[in-house]
Coordinates of N, CA and C in Angstrom, one line a residue:
X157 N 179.4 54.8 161.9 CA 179.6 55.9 160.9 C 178.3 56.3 160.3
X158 N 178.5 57.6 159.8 CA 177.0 57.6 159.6 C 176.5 57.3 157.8
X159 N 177.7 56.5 157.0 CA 177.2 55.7 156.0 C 176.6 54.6 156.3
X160 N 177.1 53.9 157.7 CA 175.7 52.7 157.4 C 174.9 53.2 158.3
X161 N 174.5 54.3 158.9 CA 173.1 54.9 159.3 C 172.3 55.0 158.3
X162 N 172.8 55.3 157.0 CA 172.2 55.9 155.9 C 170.9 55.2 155.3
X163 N 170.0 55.8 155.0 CA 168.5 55.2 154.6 C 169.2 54.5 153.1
X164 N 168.7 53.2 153.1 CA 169.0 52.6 151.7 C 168.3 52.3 150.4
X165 N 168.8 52.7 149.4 CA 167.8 53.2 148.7 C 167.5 51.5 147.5
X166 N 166.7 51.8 146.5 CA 166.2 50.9 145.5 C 165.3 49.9 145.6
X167 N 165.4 49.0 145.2 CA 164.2 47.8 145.2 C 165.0 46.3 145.0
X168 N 166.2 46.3 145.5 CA 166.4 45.0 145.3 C 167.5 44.8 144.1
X169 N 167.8 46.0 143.8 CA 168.8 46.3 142.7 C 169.7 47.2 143.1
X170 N 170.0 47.7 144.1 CA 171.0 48.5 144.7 C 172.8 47.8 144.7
X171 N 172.7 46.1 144.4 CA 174.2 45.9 144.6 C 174.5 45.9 143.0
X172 N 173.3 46.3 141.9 CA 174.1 45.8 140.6 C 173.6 47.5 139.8
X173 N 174.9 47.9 139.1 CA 174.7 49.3 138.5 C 174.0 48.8 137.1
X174 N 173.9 50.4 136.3 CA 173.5 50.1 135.0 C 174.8 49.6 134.2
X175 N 175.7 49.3 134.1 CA 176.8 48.7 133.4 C 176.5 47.0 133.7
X176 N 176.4 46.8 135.1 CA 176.2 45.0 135.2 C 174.8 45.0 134.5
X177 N 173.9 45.6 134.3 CA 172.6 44.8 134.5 C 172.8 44.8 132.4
X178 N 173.4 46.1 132.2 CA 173.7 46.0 130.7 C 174.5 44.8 130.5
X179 N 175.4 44.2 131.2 CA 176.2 43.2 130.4 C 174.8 42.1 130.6
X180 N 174.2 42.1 131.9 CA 173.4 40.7 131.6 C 172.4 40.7 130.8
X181 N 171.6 42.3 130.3 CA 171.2 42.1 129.3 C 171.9 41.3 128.0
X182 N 173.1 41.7 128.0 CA 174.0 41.5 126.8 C 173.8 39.8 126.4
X183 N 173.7 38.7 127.5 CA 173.7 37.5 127.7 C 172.7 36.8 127.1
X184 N 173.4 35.8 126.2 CA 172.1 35.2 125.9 C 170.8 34.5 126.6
X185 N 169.3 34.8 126.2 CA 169.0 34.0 126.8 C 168.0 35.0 128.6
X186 N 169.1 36.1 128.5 CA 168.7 37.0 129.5 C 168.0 38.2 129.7
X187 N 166.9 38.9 129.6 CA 166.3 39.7 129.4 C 166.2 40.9 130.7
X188 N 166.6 42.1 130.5 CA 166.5 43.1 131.4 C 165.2 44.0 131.1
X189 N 164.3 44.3 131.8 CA 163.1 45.0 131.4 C 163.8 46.5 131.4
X190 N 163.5 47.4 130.7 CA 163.9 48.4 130.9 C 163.4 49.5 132.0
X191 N 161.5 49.1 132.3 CA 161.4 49.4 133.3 C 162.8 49.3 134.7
X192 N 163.2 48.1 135.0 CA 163.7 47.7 136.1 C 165.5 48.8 135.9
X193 N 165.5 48.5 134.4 CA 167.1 49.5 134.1 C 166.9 50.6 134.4
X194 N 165.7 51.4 134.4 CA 165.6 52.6 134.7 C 165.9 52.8 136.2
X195 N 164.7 52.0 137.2 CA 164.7 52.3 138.1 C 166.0 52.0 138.8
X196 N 167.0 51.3 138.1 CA 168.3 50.3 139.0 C 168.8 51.6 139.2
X197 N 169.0 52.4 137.4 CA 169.7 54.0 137.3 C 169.6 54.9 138.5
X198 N 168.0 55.0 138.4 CA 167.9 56.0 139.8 C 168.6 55.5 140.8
X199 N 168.3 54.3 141.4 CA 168.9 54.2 143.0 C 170.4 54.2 142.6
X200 N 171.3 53.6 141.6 CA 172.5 53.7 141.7 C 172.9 55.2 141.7
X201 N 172.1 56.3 141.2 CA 172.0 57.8 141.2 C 172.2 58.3 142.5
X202 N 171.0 57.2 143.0 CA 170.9 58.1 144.5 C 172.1 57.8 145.6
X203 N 172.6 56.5 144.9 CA 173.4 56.5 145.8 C 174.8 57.0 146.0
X204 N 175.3 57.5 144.7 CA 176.5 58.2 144.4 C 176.1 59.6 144.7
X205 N 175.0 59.8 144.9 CA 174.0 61.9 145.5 C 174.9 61.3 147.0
X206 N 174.2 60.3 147.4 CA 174.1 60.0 149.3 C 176.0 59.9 149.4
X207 N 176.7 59.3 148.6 CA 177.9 59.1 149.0 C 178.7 60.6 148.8
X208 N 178.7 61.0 148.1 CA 178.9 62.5 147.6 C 178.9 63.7 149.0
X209 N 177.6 63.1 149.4 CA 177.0 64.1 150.7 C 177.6 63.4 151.9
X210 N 178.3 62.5 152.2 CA 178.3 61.4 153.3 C 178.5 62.8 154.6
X211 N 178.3 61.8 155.5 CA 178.6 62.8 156.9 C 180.2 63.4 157.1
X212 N 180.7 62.5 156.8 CA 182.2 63.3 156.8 C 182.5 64.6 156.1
X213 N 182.1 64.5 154.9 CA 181.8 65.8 154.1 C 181.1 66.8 155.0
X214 N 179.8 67.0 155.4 CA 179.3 67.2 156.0 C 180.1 67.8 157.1
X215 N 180.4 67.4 158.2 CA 181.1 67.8 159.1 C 182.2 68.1 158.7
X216 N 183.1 68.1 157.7 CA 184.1 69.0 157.0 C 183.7 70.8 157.0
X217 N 182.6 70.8 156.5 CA 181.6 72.3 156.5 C 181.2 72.6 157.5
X218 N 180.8 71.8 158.8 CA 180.7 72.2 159.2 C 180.9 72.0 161.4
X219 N 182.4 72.3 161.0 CA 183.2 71.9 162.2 C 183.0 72.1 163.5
X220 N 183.3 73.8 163.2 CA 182.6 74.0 164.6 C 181.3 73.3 165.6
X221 N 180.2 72.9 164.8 CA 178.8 72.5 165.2 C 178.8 71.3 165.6
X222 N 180.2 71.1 165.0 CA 179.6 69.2 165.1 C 180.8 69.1 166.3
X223 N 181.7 70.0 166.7 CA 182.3 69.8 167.8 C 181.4 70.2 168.7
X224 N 180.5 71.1 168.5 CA 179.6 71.4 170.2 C 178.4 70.2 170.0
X225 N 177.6 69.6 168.9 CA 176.7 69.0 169.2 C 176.9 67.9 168.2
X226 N 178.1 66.7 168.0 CA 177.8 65.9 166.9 C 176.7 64.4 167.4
X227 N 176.1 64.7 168.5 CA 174.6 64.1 167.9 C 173.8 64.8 166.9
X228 N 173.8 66.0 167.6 CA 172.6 66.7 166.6 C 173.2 66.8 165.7
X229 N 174.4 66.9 164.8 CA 174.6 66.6 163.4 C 174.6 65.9 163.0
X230 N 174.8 64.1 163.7 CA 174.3 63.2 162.7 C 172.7 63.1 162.5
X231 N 172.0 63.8 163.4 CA 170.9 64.0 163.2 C 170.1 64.3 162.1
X232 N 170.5 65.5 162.1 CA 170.7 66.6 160.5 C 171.0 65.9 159.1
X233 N 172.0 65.3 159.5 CA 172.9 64.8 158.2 C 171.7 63.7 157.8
X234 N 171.0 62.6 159.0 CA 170.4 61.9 158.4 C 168.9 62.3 158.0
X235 N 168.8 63.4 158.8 CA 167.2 63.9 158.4 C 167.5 64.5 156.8
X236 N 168.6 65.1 156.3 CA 169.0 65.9 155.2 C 168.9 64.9 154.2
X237 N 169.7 63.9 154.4 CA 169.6 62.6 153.6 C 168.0 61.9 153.2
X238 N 167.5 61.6 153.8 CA 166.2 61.4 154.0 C 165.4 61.9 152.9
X239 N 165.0 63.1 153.7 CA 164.7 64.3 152.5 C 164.4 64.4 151.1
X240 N 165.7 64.4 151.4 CA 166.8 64.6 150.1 C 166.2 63.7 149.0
X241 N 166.5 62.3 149.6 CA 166.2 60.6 149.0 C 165.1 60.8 148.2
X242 N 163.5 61.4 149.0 CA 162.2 61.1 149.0 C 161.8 62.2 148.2
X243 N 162.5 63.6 148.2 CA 162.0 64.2 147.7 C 163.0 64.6 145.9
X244 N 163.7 63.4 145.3 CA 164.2 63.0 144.0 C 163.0 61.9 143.9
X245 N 163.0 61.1 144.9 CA 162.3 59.9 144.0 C 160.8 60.2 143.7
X246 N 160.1 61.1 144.5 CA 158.7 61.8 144.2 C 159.2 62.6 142.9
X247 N 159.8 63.4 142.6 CA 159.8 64.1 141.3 C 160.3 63.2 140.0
X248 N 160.9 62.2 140.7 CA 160.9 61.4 139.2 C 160.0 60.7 139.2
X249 N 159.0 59.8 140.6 CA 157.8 59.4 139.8 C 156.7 60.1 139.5
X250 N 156.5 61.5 139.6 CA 155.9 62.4 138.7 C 156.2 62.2 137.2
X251 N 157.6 62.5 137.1 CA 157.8 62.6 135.4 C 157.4 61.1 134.9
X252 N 157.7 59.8 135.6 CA 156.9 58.7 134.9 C 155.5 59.1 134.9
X253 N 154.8 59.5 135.6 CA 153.5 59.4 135.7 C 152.8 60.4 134.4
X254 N 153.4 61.5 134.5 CA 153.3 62.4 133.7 C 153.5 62.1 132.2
X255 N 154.7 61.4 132.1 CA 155.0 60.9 130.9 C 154.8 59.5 130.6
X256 N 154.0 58.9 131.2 CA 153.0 57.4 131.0 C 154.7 56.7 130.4
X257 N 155.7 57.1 131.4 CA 157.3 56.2 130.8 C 157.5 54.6 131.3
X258 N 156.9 54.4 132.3 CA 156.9 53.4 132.2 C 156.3 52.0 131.5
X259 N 154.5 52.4 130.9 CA 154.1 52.1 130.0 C 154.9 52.0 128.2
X260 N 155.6 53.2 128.7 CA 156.4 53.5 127.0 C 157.3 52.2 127.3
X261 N 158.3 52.5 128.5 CA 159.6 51.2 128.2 C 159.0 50.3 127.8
X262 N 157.5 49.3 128.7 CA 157.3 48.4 128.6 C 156.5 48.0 126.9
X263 N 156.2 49.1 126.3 CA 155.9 48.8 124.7 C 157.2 48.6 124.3
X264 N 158.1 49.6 124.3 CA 159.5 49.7 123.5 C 160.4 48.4 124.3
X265 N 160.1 47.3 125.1 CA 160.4 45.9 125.3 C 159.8 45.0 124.5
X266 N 157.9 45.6 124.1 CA 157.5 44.3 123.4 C 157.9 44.5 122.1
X267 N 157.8 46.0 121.3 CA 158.5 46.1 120.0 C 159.8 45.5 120.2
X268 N 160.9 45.3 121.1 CA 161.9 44.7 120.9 C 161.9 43.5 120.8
X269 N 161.2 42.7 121.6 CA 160.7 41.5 121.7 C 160.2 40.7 120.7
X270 N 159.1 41.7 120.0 CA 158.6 41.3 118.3 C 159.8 40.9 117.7
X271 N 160.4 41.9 117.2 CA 161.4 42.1 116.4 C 162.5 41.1 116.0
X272 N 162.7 40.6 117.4 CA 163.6 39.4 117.3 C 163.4 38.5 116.0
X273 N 162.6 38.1 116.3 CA 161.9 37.0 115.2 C 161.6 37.6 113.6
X274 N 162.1 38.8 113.5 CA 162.0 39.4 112.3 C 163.5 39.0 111.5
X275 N 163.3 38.8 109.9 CA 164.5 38.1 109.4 C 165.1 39.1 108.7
X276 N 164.0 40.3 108.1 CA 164.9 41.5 107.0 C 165.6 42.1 108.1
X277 N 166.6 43.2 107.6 CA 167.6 43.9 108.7 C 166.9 45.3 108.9
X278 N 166.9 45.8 110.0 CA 166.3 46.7 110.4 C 166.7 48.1 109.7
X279 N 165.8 48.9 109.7 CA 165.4 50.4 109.2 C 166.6 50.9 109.6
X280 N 167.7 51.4 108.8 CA 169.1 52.6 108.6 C 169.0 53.6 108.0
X281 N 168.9 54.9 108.6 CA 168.9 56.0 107.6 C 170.3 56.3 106.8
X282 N 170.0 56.3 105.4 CA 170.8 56.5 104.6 C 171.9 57.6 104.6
X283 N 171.8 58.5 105.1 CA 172.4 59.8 105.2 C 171.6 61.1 103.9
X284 N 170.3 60.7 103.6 CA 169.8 61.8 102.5 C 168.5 61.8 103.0
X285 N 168.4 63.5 103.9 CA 166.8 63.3 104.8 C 165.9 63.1 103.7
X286 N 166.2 63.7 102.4 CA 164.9 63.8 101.5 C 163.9 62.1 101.8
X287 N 165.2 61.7 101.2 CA 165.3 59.8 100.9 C 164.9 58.9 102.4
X288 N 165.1 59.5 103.2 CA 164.9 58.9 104.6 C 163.3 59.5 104.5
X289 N 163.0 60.7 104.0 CA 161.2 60.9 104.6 C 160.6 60.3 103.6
X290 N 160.8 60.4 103.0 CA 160.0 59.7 102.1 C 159.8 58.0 102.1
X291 N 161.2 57.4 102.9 CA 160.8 55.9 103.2 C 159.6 56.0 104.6
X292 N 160.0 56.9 105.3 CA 159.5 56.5 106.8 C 158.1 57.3 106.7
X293 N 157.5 58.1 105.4 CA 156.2 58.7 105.3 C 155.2 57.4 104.1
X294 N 155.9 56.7 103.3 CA 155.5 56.7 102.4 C 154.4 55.3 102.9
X295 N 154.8 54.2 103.8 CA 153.8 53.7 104.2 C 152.4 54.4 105.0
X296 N 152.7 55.5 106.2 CA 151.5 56.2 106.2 C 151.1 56.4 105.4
X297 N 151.7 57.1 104.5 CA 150.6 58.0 103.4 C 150.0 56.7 102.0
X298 N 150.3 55.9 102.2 CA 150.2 54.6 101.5 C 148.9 53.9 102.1
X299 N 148.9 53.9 103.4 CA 147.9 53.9 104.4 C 146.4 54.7 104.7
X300 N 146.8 56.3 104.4 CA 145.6 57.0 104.3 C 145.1 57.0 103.0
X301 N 146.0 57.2 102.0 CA 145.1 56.4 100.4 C 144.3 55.3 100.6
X302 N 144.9 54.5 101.0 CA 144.1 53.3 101.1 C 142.6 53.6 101.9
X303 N 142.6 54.2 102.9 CA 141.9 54.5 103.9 C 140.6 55.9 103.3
X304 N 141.1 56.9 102.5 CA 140.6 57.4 101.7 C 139.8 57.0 100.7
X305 N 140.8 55.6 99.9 CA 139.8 54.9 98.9 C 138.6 54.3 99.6
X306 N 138.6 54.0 100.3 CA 137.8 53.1 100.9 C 136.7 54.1 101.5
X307 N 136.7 54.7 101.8 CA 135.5 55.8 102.3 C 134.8 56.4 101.1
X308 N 136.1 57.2 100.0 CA 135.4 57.1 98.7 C 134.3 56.4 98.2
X309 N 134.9 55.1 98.1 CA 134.2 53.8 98.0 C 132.7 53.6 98.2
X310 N 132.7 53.9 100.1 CA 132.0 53.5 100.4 C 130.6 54.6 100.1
X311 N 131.3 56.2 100.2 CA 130.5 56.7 100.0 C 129.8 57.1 98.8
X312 N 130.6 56.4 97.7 CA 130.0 56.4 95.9 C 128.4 55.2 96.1
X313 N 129.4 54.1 97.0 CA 128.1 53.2 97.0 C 126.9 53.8 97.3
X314 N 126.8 54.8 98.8 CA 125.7 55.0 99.1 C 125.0 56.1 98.5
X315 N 125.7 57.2 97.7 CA 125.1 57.7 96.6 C 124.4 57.2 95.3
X316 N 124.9 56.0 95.5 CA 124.0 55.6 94.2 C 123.0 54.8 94.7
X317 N 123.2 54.4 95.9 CA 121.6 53.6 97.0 C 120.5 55.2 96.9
X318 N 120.9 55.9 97.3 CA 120.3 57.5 97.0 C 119.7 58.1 95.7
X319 N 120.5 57.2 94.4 CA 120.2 58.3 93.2 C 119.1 57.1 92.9
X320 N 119.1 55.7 93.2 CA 118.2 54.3 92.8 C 117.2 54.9 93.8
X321 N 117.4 55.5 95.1 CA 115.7 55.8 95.4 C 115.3 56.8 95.2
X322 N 115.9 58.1 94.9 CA 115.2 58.8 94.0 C 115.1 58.6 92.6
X323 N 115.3 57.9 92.1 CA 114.8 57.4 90.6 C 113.4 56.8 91.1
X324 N 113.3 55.4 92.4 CA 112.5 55.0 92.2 C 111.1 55.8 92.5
X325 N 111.5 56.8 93.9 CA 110.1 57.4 93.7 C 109.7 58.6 93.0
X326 N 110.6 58.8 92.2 CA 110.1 59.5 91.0 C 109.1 58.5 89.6
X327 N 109.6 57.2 89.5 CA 108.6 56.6 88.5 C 107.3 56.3 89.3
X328 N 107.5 56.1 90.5 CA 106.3 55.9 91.6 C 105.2 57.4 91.5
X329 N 105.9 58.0 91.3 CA 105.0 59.7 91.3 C 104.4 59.6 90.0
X330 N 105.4 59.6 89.3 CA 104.5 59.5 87.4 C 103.7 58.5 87.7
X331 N 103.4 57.4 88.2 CA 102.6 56.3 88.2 C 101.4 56.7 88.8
X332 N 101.8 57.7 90.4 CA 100.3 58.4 90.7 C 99.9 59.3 89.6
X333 N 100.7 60.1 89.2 CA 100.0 61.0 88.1 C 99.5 60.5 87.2
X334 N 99.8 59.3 86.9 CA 99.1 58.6 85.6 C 97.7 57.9 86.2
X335 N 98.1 57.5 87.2 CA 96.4 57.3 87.8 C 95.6 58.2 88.0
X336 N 96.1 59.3 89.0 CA 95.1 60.3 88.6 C 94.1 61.0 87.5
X337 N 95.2 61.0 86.7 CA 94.8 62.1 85.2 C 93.8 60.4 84.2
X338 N 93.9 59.5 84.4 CA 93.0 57.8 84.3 C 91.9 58.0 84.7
X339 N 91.8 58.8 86.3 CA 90.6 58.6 86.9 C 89.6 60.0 86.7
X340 N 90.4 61.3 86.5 CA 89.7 62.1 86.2 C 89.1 61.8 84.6
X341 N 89.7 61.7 83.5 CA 89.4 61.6 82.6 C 88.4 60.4 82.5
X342 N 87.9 59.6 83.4 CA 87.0 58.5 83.6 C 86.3 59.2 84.0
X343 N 86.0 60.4 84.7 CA 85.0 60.7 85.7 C 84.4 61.8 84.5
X344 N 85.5 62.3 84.1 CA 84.6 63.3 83.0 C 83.8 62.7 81.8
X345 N 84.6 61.7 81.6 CA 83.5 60.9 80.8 C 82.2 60.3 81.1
X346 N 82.4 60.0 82.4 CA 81.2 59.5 83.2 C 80.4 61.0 83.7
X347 N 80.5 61.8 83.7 CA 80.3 63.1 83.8 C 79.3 63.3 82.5
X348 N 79.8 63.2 81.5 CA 79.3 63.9 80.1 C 78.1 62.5 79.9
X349 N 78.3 61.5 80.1 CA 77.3 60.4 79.8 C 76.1 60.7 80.7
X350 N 76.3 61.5 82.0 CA 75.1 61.4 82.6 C 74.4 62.8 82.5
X351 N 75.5 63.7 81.7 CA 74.4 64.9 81.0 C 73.9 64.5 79.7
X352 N 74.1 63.6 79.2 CA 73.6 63.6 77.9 C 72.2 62.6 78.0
X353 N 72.3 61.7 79.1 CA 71.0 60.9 79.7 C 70.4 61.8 79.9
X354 N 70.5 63.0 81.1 CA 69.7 63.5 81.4 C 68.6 64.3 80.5
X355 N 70.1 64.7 79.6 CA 69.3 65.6 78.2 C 68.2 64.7 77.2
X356 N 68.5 63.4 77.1 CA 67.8 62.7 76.3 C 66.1 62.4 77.4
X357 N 66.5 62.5 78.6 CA 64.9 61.7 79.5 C 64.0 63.2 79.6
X358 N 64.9 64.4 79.5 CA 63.9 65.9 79.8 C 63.3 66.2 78.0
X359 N 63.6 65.6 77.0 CA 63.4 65.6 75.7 C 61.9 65.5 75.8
X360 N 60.5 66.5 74.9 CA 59.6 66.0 74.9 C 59.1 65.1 74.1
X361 N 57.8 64.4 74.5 CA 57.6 63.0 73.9 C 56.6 63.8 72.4

């Protein structure tokens, strides 16, 4: 028959649907990755596509053909199958790839995984969006305050590293100006002493 001709699909999860693999999640003790629930989904998908399409259906449509050539329609039916198979499970692992989904399940496993060991009862929206956004904003924004103060913070400190070295080389400047206006006023007096020498030695005797 040409159902067990048929190419078989999954990874080793083809004899258990998403209903069994949920009850053994259900079990204590038992952990289902959701990666693996996804993928069980598809092949149990594909296989209810492949049964759907079986060859008998198939040669239901199409009678005539498969009375003049039913090799070449099981042919067909299995190249169609094929196909078919390869070209669903390429478009869904585009949308994992595309949607980095498998990385997601495997976070949304370890946040479940955390969680366990958590004793308060988990986040319920009340039925008042107001009241719901404001619980589920109020830690961010609790968060960028914090994160704001702190840059504040840091950047008050380094303005006043800024206002202490421009204070200091401004007493530093007055300190040259005070030496300068020291040494000129030295030099003019030393200036006027050596005209007055001179005036006293050109004096006649």
């Amino acid at each position: 028959m040409a159902e067990a001709s048929s190419v078989n699909v999954g990874s080793g999860c083809e004899d258990k649907g998403p209903e069994e693999l949920s009850q053994e999640s259900a079990r204590p003790g038992t952990i289902i990755s959701r990666v693996k629930l996804f993928d069980t989904m598809v092949d149990t998908f594909l296989q209810k596509l492949v049964a759907a399409g079986s060859f008998q259906r198939f040669t239901d449509y199409y009678k005539s053909f498969y009375q003049l050539q039913p090799e070449m329609t099981q042919r067909i039916h299995d190249k169609f199958v094929t196909q078919l198979q390869t070209s669903i499970q390429e478009e869904i692992s585009e949308i994992k790839a595309e949607g980095n989904l498998e990385a997601v399940l495997i976070a949304l496993d370890a946040i479940v995984e955390e969680s366990k060991d958590r004793k308060e009862p988990a986040w319920r929206p009340s039925g008042i969006p107001e009241k719901d956004l404001r619980s589920a904003m109020a830690p961010y924004l609790l968060q960028q305050r914090g994160a704001l103060q702190r840059r504040v913070q840091k950047q008050e400190a380094e303005n006043r590293q800024l206002a202490d070295a421009v204070l200091a080389g401004r007493r530093q400047l007055e300190e040259l100006q005070l030496q300068a206006q020291a040494r000129q006023q030295a030099w003019q007096a030393l200036h006027r002493e050596q005209k007055e020498l001179l005036a006293v030695l050109k004096e006649p005797e």
